[in-house]
Amino acid sequence: MSEAQPWSQQPPSIQVAHALITSLLSSGVRDLVLAPGSRNAPISYVAAAAEAAGFLRVHPCADERSAGFYALGLARASQAFGVREEDQEDFLASSATLDAPPSSRAAQEVPTAGPVAIAVTSGTAVANLHPAVLEAAESATPLLVLSADRPHHLRGTGANQTTQQVGIFGAAPVWDFDVPASYPPAQVPSLVRRACSAALGLLSNQPGPAHLNLCFDVPLTPQFPMPVFEAAPLRPLPGQWAERRPHSLSTPTFDPGFPVDFKQVQTLVVAGDSAGPEAAHFAAQNHWPLLAEPSSRARNWNLEGAFGNTLCAPVDYQRALGLREASELAKQVKQVVVFGHPTLSRPVTRLLSSAAKVVVAADYATWPDAAAAGSEVVTATDLLDQSRAFQAEGAGLKAAEALFNEASNPGDASASSAEAGEWCQAWLTAATPELGEDPREELCARIWQQAAKDGSILVVGASTLIRVFDRVAGALPETEGELPPVVFANRGLAGIDGTIATAKGIAAHTGQPVRVILGDLTFLHDAMSLIPTLGGGQGESSLQLVLVDDEGGAIFAGLEHAQAPKELFERCFRVGQKFDYQSFAKAVGARYLAPEKDDYGWLKEANKSGVEIVHIRVPFPCD
């Protein structure tokens, strides 16, 4: 048997691929989603060697479109939950070797993981990533696209599987670079570090997709036997492993000129997609009503102990705002503070367009303000610091204490605290949820309630059902002490494509049960993501798909298009489907369940391994 040739004596394409994978590992990348192809074969060979050595997780996906959203799911879960448990020891051990004083090292946390990488071959394979790349851009999700390409001299010649891949994603990438086939392997690490830094938003404060277009010339195969892949020491990217100190216990100085008027009682806090629990703490601290979307991760927090009070969180706040036109209560709003990316409901959009003052808490270099009504933009850190400083000034704290004691000692409450209590109570009353005859409402309310009990992660289709959750999540009583469910929805561009693949990526990263709630069109749009081999197999993950089937696009029944002539509506908007879901489940190796009406026993069985499809038929709204 011949000896393995060292990496430096392998063909140029393999040398570049080796430098690429080594640099990715050094930058904290631990997951590579890989679509099979010939032109990206050098990456496949080296990635397989790195995986065999225990340094990299490779997720094979035969369909590039599904692969893109699978990678998106991995990346979004990494953002939400941090470094995977099996990687933490590696990251901590490497961070301890940094040239820093012991006190600094002791204060460090596990550093930010690198972006999720996805490698595809040339041609339409790259184009199939575009939907996921756009969603990553609009949701500020770190993703690194590695597209293989033919050498430059073949462009424009009609060569097989060759197109203009440079700039194929338009303005979506936060960084991109075209790597010629003659690129020196020694210079690849610098490129990779730039790409990973850009994807993580370490210098720009704008995470998103980065794109490396790698030209490979033949030969595309290594000399066998391949050498053993050796460890790639972690090297911090600029800002990736910066010292992280605990929040200072000292109180910041209050700035009277700060844009938020902390004395304005008639204020609302809006928490859009991915706002985070900070929005809930901010609202509770100032005793302002919180209007939180289901995927905000701020909804239904139990903040008992924060000034002795739970969060003032109206459930059906859409109804309180006025479904068709602004309610009298909504017209009284003087100030709105916005966290996250709110796009879910027209009543909130109307509120942001009409409120006298809108202050946006920006986490990134760009911020949501579709109505161009954001009169002020502040960082979330400054907002929370100033809120804390205001409370420490005395007036805020005294008002809060008086307000929260008002129920037992109404005579002790000041006029301002009583006014604040009345403001919150008015919103709670106006937003009292009422489960109607639509079976979706009770279904979503029960799913939310159960997820709070069993800790399952929810992934919700971005169309009708996320809006149902927005009106009923928290309508049913929850056990004291439970945390709100962690909810994901692709609300960056709010497309229904890739929902299943995204959920599979989230399940792969977390190893936790994931429940997906989606309509029939959303299911069919991404049905092939249920092929058993996507991501390397679905036997280990626990994925329950709650398929809410009304045979068509129910979202349009709630819009002005429902007034169109029936035949036109049915053909151009509803687009009803007849599909044998039971046979499909059998074909992809999934369990199939069609429960009877009012049978919710399946809700307690989200921890089974493998994939389960729970098929629930509901009437179409217009029917």
XYZ file of C-alpha atoms in Angstrom:
623
model
C 0.000 0.000 0.000
C 1.409 3.396 -0.984
C 2.047 6.081 1.601
C -0.261 9.049 1.928
C 0.978 12.155 0.169
C 1.145 15.217 2.438
C -1.386 17.966 1.879
C 1.282 20.180 0.329
C 1.796 17.638 -2.466
C -1.874 17.123 -3.266
C -3.419 18.695 -6.420
C -3.974 22.483 -6.195
C -7.735 22.106 -5.746
C -7.220 19.807 -2.755
C -4.609 22.130 -1.266
C -7.027 25.065 -1.436
C -9.828 22.949 0.033
C -7.546 21.831 2.862
C -6.594 25.426 3.627
C -10.286 26.320 3.497
C -11.486 23.648 5.936
C -8.548 24.215 8.286
C -9.255 27.944 8.372
C -12.976 27.388 8.937
C -12.202 25.224 11.953
C -9.750 27.821 13.273
C -12.505 30.421 13.004
C -14.941 28.368 15.071
C -16.966 26.725 12.286
C -18.129 23.292 13.387
C -20.992 22.549 10.966
C -20.764 22.191 7.188
C -23.892 21.509 5.151
C -22.775 19.713 2.002
C -24.698 19.215 -1.236
C -23.132 16.530 -3.468
C -21.470 17.671 -6.671
C -18.368 17.252 -8.779
C -17.027 20.799 -8.859
C -17.202 21.099 -5.064
C -15.694 17.612 -4.643
C -12.372 18.971 -3.285
C -14.312 20.430 -0.353
C -16.164 17.135 0.108
C -12.969 15.075 0.270
C -11.265 17.319 2.817
C -14.430 17.823 4.876
C -14.843 14.049 5.103
C -11.271 13.756 6.379
C -11.910 16.470 8.983
C -15.103 14.731 10.081
C -13.338 11.370 10.334
C -10.774 13.002 12.612
C -13.563 14.331 14.827
C -13.176 18.032 14.086
C -16.180 18.804 11.873
C -19.831 17.828 11.536
C -20.835 17.285 7.907
C -24.542 17.390 7.050
C -25.166 15.899 3.568
C -28.221 17.317 1.767
C -29.110 16.156 -1.736
C -31.336 19.157 -2.521
C -29.629 22.563 -2.469
C -32.812 24.484 -1.759
C -33.505 22.367 1.308
C -29.821 22.479 2.215
C -29.899 26.267 2.357
C -32.759 26.334 4.839
C -31.294 23.430 6.824
C -28.137 25.518 7.234
C -30.308 28.491 8.184
C -31.942 26.399 10.921
C -28.558 25.335 12.276
C -27.416 28.958 12.301
C -30.562 30.347 13.931
C -30.393 27.714 16.666
C -26.727 28.549 17.222
C -27.662 32.212 17.617
C -30.413 31.384 20.095
C -28.738 28.654 22.152
C -25.011 29.237 21.636
C -22.205 26.735 21.148
C -23.243 23.084 21.215
C -22.445 21.278 24.440
C -19.927 18.926 22.845
C -18.006 21.914 21.456
C -17.831 23.962 24.646
C -14.843 22.149 26.141
C -12.887 22.645 22.918
C -13.726 26.355 22.808
C -12.972 26.914 26.488
C -9.684 25.016 26.315
C -8.577 27.092 23.359
C -9.663 30.375 24.925
C -7.533 29.559 27.959
C -4.426 29.589 25.750
C -4.970 33.204 24.709
C -2.265 35.639 25.684
C -4.296 37.342 28.381
C -3.954 37.751 32.152
C -5.611 35.038 34.261
C -8.210 37.462 35.621
C -9.286 38.264 32.090
C -9.477 34.603 31.096
C -11.568 33.815 34.153
C -14.087 36.437 33.127
C -14.465 35.043 29.639
C -17.469 33.096 28.505
C -17.606 30.553 25.720
C -16.832 32.563 22.576
C -19.237 33.013 19.722
C -19.314 30.017 17.389
C -18.364 30.541 13.785
C -21.041 30.770 11.099
C -22.626 27.664 9.624
C -21.028 26.897 6.251
C -22.758 25.417 3.215
C -20.913 24.080 0.170
C -22.510 23.454 -3.235
C -21.418 22.759 -6.789
C -21.664 25.210 -9.689
C -24.644 26.330 -11.779
C -28.246 26.167 -10.633
C -27.093 24.590 -7.368
C -25.952 28.047 -6.293
C -29.169 29.711 -7.452
C -31.195 27.303 -5.317
C -29.614 28.816 -2.202
C -31.006 32.261 -2.974
C -34.223 32.018 -0.869
C -32.290 30.941 2.233
C -29.608 33.575 1.622
C -32.268 36.289 1.438
C -33.902 35.068 4.656
C -30.492 35.009 6.367
C -29.832 38.571 5.225
C -33.161 39.913 6.457
C -33.018 38.029 9.767
C -29.335 38.872 10.430
C -28.363 35.193 10.558
C -24.662 34.272 10.078
C -24.216 31.973 7.077
C -21.175 31.248 4.918
C -21.908 30.135 1.351
C -19.091 28.218 -0.363
C -20.010 27.933 -4.027
C -17.726 25.934 -6.298
C -17.134 27.336 -9.786
C -15.338 26.594 -13.051
C -12.087 28.458 -13.804
C -12.457 32.042 -15.013
C -11.498 31.270 -18.614
C -14.602 29.080 -19.042
C -17.067 31.848 -18.227
C -19.134 32.979 -21.169
C -17.996 30.063 -23.348
C -21.025 27.822 -22.970
C -19.041 25.378 -20.847
C -21.141 22.842 -18.978
C -22.712 23.993 -15.707
C -21.024 27.387 -15.925
C -22.779 30.692 -15.282
C -22.066 34.065 -13.700
C -21.970 33.182 -10.016
C -20.199 36.330 -8.885
C -22.890 38.614 -7.489
C -25.592 35.986 -7.999
C -27.151 36.887 -4.635
C -27.306 40.589 -5.421
C -27.076 42.888 -2.426
C -27.895 40.166 0.129
C -24.362 39.094 1.188
C -22.602 41.172 3.807
C -19.326 40.206 2.089
C -18.346 38.252 -1.014
C -15.190 37.314 -2.887
C -14.364 35.499 -6.113
C -11.453 33.087 -5.603
C -9.613 32.180 -8.846
C -8.391 28.645 -9.452
C -4.789 29.835 -9.163
C -5.292 31.311 -5.707
C -2.339 30.519 -3.383
C -3.399 28.168 -0.560
C -1.294 30.177 1.891
C -3.582 33.183 1.377
C -6.831 31.284 1.944
C -6.815 31.653 5.763
C -6.946 35.443 5.494
C -9.955 35.213 3.158
C -11.785 32.792 5.428
C -11.219 34.947 8.497
C -12.607 37.964 6.656
C -15.618 35.957 5.497
C -16.383 34.576 8.959
C -15.908 37.956 10.636
C -18.294 39.525 8.142
C -20.918 36.778 8.509
C -20.872 37.157 12.293
C -21.062 40.945 12.020
C -18.082 41.273 14.345
C -16.850 44.526 12.834
C -19.942 45.826 11.028
C -22.504 44.849 13.695
C -24.603 43.427 10.847
C -24.574 39.599 10.760
C -25.753 37.855 7.629
C -24.670 35.662 4.716
C -21.121 35.881 3.367
C -20.199 34.349 0.014
C -16.951 32.756 -1.137
C -17.066 31.717 -4.806
C -14.257 29.172 -5.204
C -12.991 28.280 -8.680
C -11.539 24.772 -8.907
C -9.660 23.348 -11.893
C -9.094 19.668 -12.596
C -8.017 17.370 -11.096
C -10.779 17.533 -8.515
C -9.761 14.366 -6.673
C -6.940 13.836 -4.169
C -4.098 11.387 -4.417
C -5.075 8.349 -2.387
C -4.566 7.421 0.335
C -5.319 10.844 1.762
C -3.259 12.158 4.659
C -4.747 12.317 8.133
C -6.435 15.611 8.945
C -4.694 17.260 11.878
C -6.200 19.549 14.480
C -6.696 23.194 13.577
C -6.182 25.376 16.681
C -8.921 27.894 17.324
C -7.839 31.458 16.606
C -10.042 34.343 17.723
C -11.539 36.526 15.045
C -11.538 40.291 15.696
C -14.050 40.771 18.493
C -15.102 37.103 18.591
C -13.379 36.283 21.849
C -13.115 39.758 23.283
C -13.154 39.836 27.048
C -16.700 39.577 28.310
C -17.198 41.098 31.724
C -20.324 40.618 33.817
C -22.757 43.516 33.772
C -21.515 46.200 36.104
C -23.293 46.363 39.439
C -22.818 50.113 39.478
C -25.789 52.191 38.382
C -25.383 54.132 35.124
C -25.979 57.863 35.154
C -29.419 58.902 33.985
C -29.480 61.226 30.968
C -32.522 63.558 31.080
C -32.135 64.128 27.339
C -32.477 60.439 26.491
C -35.098 59.918 23.738
C -37.410 57.718 25.829
C -39.721 59.594 28.172
C -39.799 57.272 31.163
C -42.499 59.380 32.820
C -44.930 58.965 29.931
C -47.589 56.581 31.196
C -49.340 56.124 27.849
C -46.522 54.050 26.392
C -46.471 50.639 24.725
C -43.535 48.285 24.187
C -43.638 46.294 20.940
C -41.528 43.136 20.677
C -41.161 41.797 17.158
C -39.423 38.685 15.884
C -36.230 37.803 17.832
C -36.591 40.744 20.222
C -35.408 38.616 23.138
C -36.364 38.591 26.831
C -34.782 42.035 27.240
C -37.981 43.519 25.838
C -40.020 41.801 28.549
C -37.701 42.960 31.323
C -37.761 46.518 29.987
C -41.556 46.567 29.835
C -41.901 45.081 33.320
C -39.368 47.476 34.790
C -41.356 50.468 33.561
C -44.767 48.804 33.940
C -45.700 49.448 30.327
C -47.895 46.994 28.390
C -45.895 44.633 26.183
C -47.241 43.648 22.760
C -45.065 40.634 21.940
C -45.163 38.502 18.807
C -44.936 34.721 19.370
C -41.414 34.496 17.912
C -40.157 37.501 19.886
C -38.975 35.315 22.799
C -40.456 37.985 25.035
C -44.029 36.690 25.242
C -45.555 35.337 28.459
C -42.459 35.671 30.597
C -43.202 35.232 34.278
C -41.232 38.078 35.826
C -42.436 37.611 39.382
C -39.979 39.414 41.593
C -39.186 42.225 39.164
C -40.460 45.075 41.353
C -42.817 42.486 42.832
C -44.974 42.250 39.747
C -45.596 40.030 36.772
C -45.371 41.325 33.247
C -48.277 43.378 31.879
C -48.708 41.418 28.662
C -52.006 41.739 26.772
C -52.718 38.513 24.868
C -54.983 39.487 21.967
C -53.428 42.900 21.537
C -54.470 42.990 17.880
C -58.094 43.227 18.980
C -57.185 45.857 21.563
C -55.507 47.952 18.862
C -58.472 47.522 16.521
C -58.524 44.955 13.752
C -59.897 47.165 10.975
C -59.268 50.656 12.326
C -57.579 52.146 15.362
C -59.470 51.653 18.615
C -60.088 54.526 21.009
C -57.484 52.989 23.311
C -54.893 52.871 20.519
C -55.522 56.543 19.767
C -54.402 57.409 23.298
C -50.879 56.010 22.804
C -48.259 58.747 23.111
C -45.055 56.698 22.856
C -43.996 53.307 21.463
C -40.687 51.557 22.146
C -39.821 48.863 19.587
C -37.593 45.807 20.022
C -36.919 43.213 17.318
C -38.547 43.018 13.893
C -42.343 43.476 14.082
C -44.062 42.553 10.804
C -46.843 40.223 11.846
C -50.007 42.284 12.102
C -51.567 45.244 10.381
C -52.801 46.739 13.688
C -49.204 47.009 14.935
C -48.069 48.448 11.601
C -50.847 51.031 11.897
C -49.799 51.815 15.466
C -46.196 52.442 14.451
C -47.357 54.687 11.619
C -49.612 56.827 13.791
C -48.013 57.016 17.237
C -46.769 60.442 18.268
C -43.341 59.075 19.167
C -41.621 55.841 18.147
C -38.265 54.845 19.636
C -36.524 51.865 18.018
C -34.028 49.760 19.977
C -31.517 48.701 17.330
C -29.376 45.606 17.788
C -27.682 45.830 14.396
C -26.463 48.376 11.879
C -29.905 48.349 10.245
C -33.221 48.559 12.064
C -36.893 47.964 11.236
C -38.899 51.089 10.480
C -41.089 50.357 7.452
C -43.399 53.275 8.207
C -40.438 55.680 8.476
C -41.960 56.692 11.802
C -38.995 55.931 14.031
C -38.401 59.360 15.521
C -35.448 58.070 17.540
C -33.079 55.103 17.287
C -31.068 53.933 20.289
C -29.076 50.832 21.108
C -30.791 48.206 23.203
C -27.918 48.383 25.706
C -28.324 52.133 26.218
C -32.082 51.719 26.503
C -31.812 49.130 29.275
C -29.103 51.102 31.079
C -31.148 54.296 31.024
C -34.220 52.454 32.239
C -32.233 51.127 35.178
C -30.766 54.558 35.838
C -34.201 56.172 35.812
C -35.499 53.683 38.355
C -32.486 54.375 40.549
C -33.201 58.101 40.440
C -35.988 57.386 42.890
C -39.081 58.629 41.147
C -39.354 55.616 38.920
C -38.721 53.169 41.724
C -41.169 54.834 44.087
C -43.839 54.969 41.417
C -43.302 51.309 40.607
C -43.413 50.261 44.240
C -46.581 52.255 44.823
C -48.184 50.823 41.736
C -47.423 47.247 42.662
C -48.741 47.757 46.184
C -51.895 49.431 44.948
C -54.023 46.302 44.970
C -53.508 45.700 48.704
C -53.115 49.349 49.751
C -55.060 51.448 47.256
C -54.894 54.510 49.462
C -51.081 54.558 49.314
C -50.857 54.796 45.539
C -49.795 58.086 44.017
C -51.832 59.673 41.254
C -49.197 58.766 38.652
C -48.961 55.134 39.723
C -52.737 54.829 39.747
C -52.813 56.226 36.225
C -50.197 53.702 35.134
C -52.177 50.890 36.705
C -55.306 52.003 34.907
C -53.381 52.149 31.609
C -52.145 48.580 31.960
C -55.507 47.290 33.115
C -57.230 48.936 30.169
C -54.989 47.029 27.757
C -55.348 43.741 29.606
C -59.118 44.082 29.538
C -59.314 45.115 25.887
C -57.006 42.264 24.896
C -58.773 39.502 26.813
C -58.574 36.497 24.485
C -61.708 34.751 23.349
C -61.281 31.406 21.621
C -63.774 31.462 18.779
C -65.281 28.761 16.621
C -62.217 28.538 14.375
C -60.550 25.251 15.483
C -57.125 26.746 14.745
C -57.467 29.013 17.756
C -57.916 26.291 20.373
C -55.292 24.171 18.620
C -52.645 26.906 18.745
C -53.540 27.876 22.319
C -53.161 24.254 23.444
C -49.875 23.811 21.565
C -48.458 26.908 23.251
C -49.641 25.728 26.659
C -48.123 22.264 26.185
C -44.823 23.624 24.866
C -44.504 25.720 28.015
C -44.831 22.497 30.011
C -42.622 20.085 28.074
C -40.005 22.525 26.771
C -40.409 21.538 23.138
C -39.232 24.080 20.587
C -41.869 25.462 18.239
C -41.298 26.271 14.576
C -44.308 27.999 13.047
C -45.077 28.560 9.384
C -44.805 32.228 8.486
C -48.298 32.595 7.029
C -51.707 32.098 8.702
C -50.777 30.060 11.763
C -48.184 32.429 13.205
C -50.942 35.055 13.149
C -53.312 32.734 14.987
C -50.634 32.207 17.634
C -50.258 35.971 17.860
C -53.863 36.257 19.019
C -54.176 33.219 21.313
C -50.700 32.309 22.635
C -51.110 32.481 26.389
C -54.912 32.389 26.302
C -54.975 29.164 28.325
C -53.589 29.082 31.876
C -50.014 27.939 32.298
C -48.400 26.311 35.290
C -46.681 28.795 37.572
C -42.956 29.036 36.992
C -42.993 27.842 33.399
C -40.945 29.667 30.809
C -42.495 30.698 27.505
C -41.805 28.410 24.547
C -38.887 29.158 22.273
C -40.515 29.930 18.930
C -38.849 30.187 15.535
C -40.461 31.524 12.381
C -38.811 32.663 9.165
C -40.038 36.220 9.533
C -37.078 37.922 7.861
C -38.945 37.826 4.559
C -41.949 35.884 5.889
C -41.846 33.272 3.135
C -43.432 29.862 3.579
C -40.595 28.064 1.782
C -38.039 26.041 3.710
C -40.014 25.733 6.947
C -39.443 21.987 7.358
C -35.754 22.172 6.445
C -35.278 25.044 8.891
C -36.897 22.962 11.633
C -34.655 19.988 10.862
C -31.601 22.221 11.169
C -32.822 23.542 14.517
C -33.425 19.980 15.734
C -29.951 18.928 14.599
C -28.275 21.727 16.541
C -30.277 21.469 19.751
C -30.935 17.739 19.996
C -34.285 18.719 21.550
C -37.826 17.843 20.457
C -39.103 20.252 17.821
C -42.773 20.712 16.979
C -43.550 22.305 13.597
C -46.960 23.893 13.060
C -47.696 24.621 9.421
C -50.474 24.788 6.858
C -50.935 22.426 3.942
C -49.370 24.735 1.338
C -46.380 25.426 3.579
C -45.997 21.672 4.073
C -46.191 20.864 0.373
C -43.831 23.709 -0.498
C -41.055 21.996 1.459
C -42.215 18.377 1.559
C -39.028 17.001 0.001
C -37.075 18.226 3.010
C -38.547 15.166 4.734
C -36.458 12.767 2.660
C -34.743 10.618 5.293
C -31.165 11.439 4.260
C -31.467 15.241 4.487
C -28.807 16.423 6.887
C -27.515 12.914 7.452
C -30.670 11.156 8.632
C -33.737 11.938 10.704
C -33.844 8.919 12.980
C -32.063 10.599 15.880
C -34.006 13.861 15.942
C -37.513 14.277 17.321
C -39.648 16.199 14.837
C -43.428 16.421 15.072
C -45.186 18.194 12.208
C -48.666 19.467 13.010
C -50.210 19.753 9.553
C -53.238 22.066 9.661
C -55.006 21.212 6.415
C -57.712 23.482 5.020
C -56.898 22.654 1.405
C -55.572 26.014 0.386
C -54.087 29.387 1.228
C -56.096 30.527 4.244
C -54.036 33.694 4.600
C -55.900 35.274 1.689
C -59.281 34.677 3.312
C -58.370 37.290 5.895
C -57.192 39.864 3.370
C -59.052 42.115 0.964
C -58.662 39.488 -1.770
C -61.432 37.447 -0.136
C -63.838 39.889 -1.809
C -62.773 38.733 -5.277
C -65.206 36.637 -7.351
C -65.310 33.114 -5.931
C -63.951 31.368 -9.029
C -61.093 33.833 -9.338
C -60.312 33.544 -5.617
C -60.304 29.744 -5.712
C -58.053 29.571 -8.773
C -55.605 32.408 -8.137
C -55.436 32.705 -4.343
C -56.674 29.631 -2.499
C -55.073 27.134 -4.915
C -56.588 24.193 -3.029
C -54.698 20.893 -3.092
C -55.769 17.266 -2.827
C -52.884 15.235 -1.489
C -52.484 11.814 0.110
C -50.476 12.760 3.174
C -50.692 9.299 4.708
C -49.035 7.669 1.704
C -46.430 10.412 1.623
C -45.638 9.860 5.296
C -45.084 6.178 4.592
C -42.822 7.014 1.654
C -40.504 9.174 3.769
C -40.554 6.884 6.797
C -42.632 9.155 9.028
C -45.363 8.128 11.439
C -48.829 9.348 10.458
C -51.614 10.303 12.829
C -55.036 11.785 12.031
C -56.652 12.507 15.425
C -60.354 13.005 15.898
C -61.731 16.443 16.695
C -60.987 17.512 20.290
C -58.438 14.690 20.683
C -55.224 16.336 21.877
C -53.523 13.298 23.352
C -50.782 13.533 20.720
C -49.675 16.857 22.232
C -47.980 15.028 25.072
C -45.940 12.834 22.753
C -43.459 15.267 21.230
C -40.440 13.410 22.600
C -40.582 10.411 20.281
C -37.553 9.956 18.061
C -37.973 10.269 14.321
C -40.584 12.199 12.371
C -44.321 12.228 13.032
C -46.985 13.935 10.913
C -50.150 14.879 12.816
C -52.769 15.603 10.146
C -55.535 17.918 11.366
C -58.281 18.856 8.925
C -59.995 22.196 9.466
C -62.572 24.077 7.382
C -61.350 26.795 5.054
C -62.289 30.206 6.545
C -64.380 31.271 3.541
C -66.263 27.961 3.603
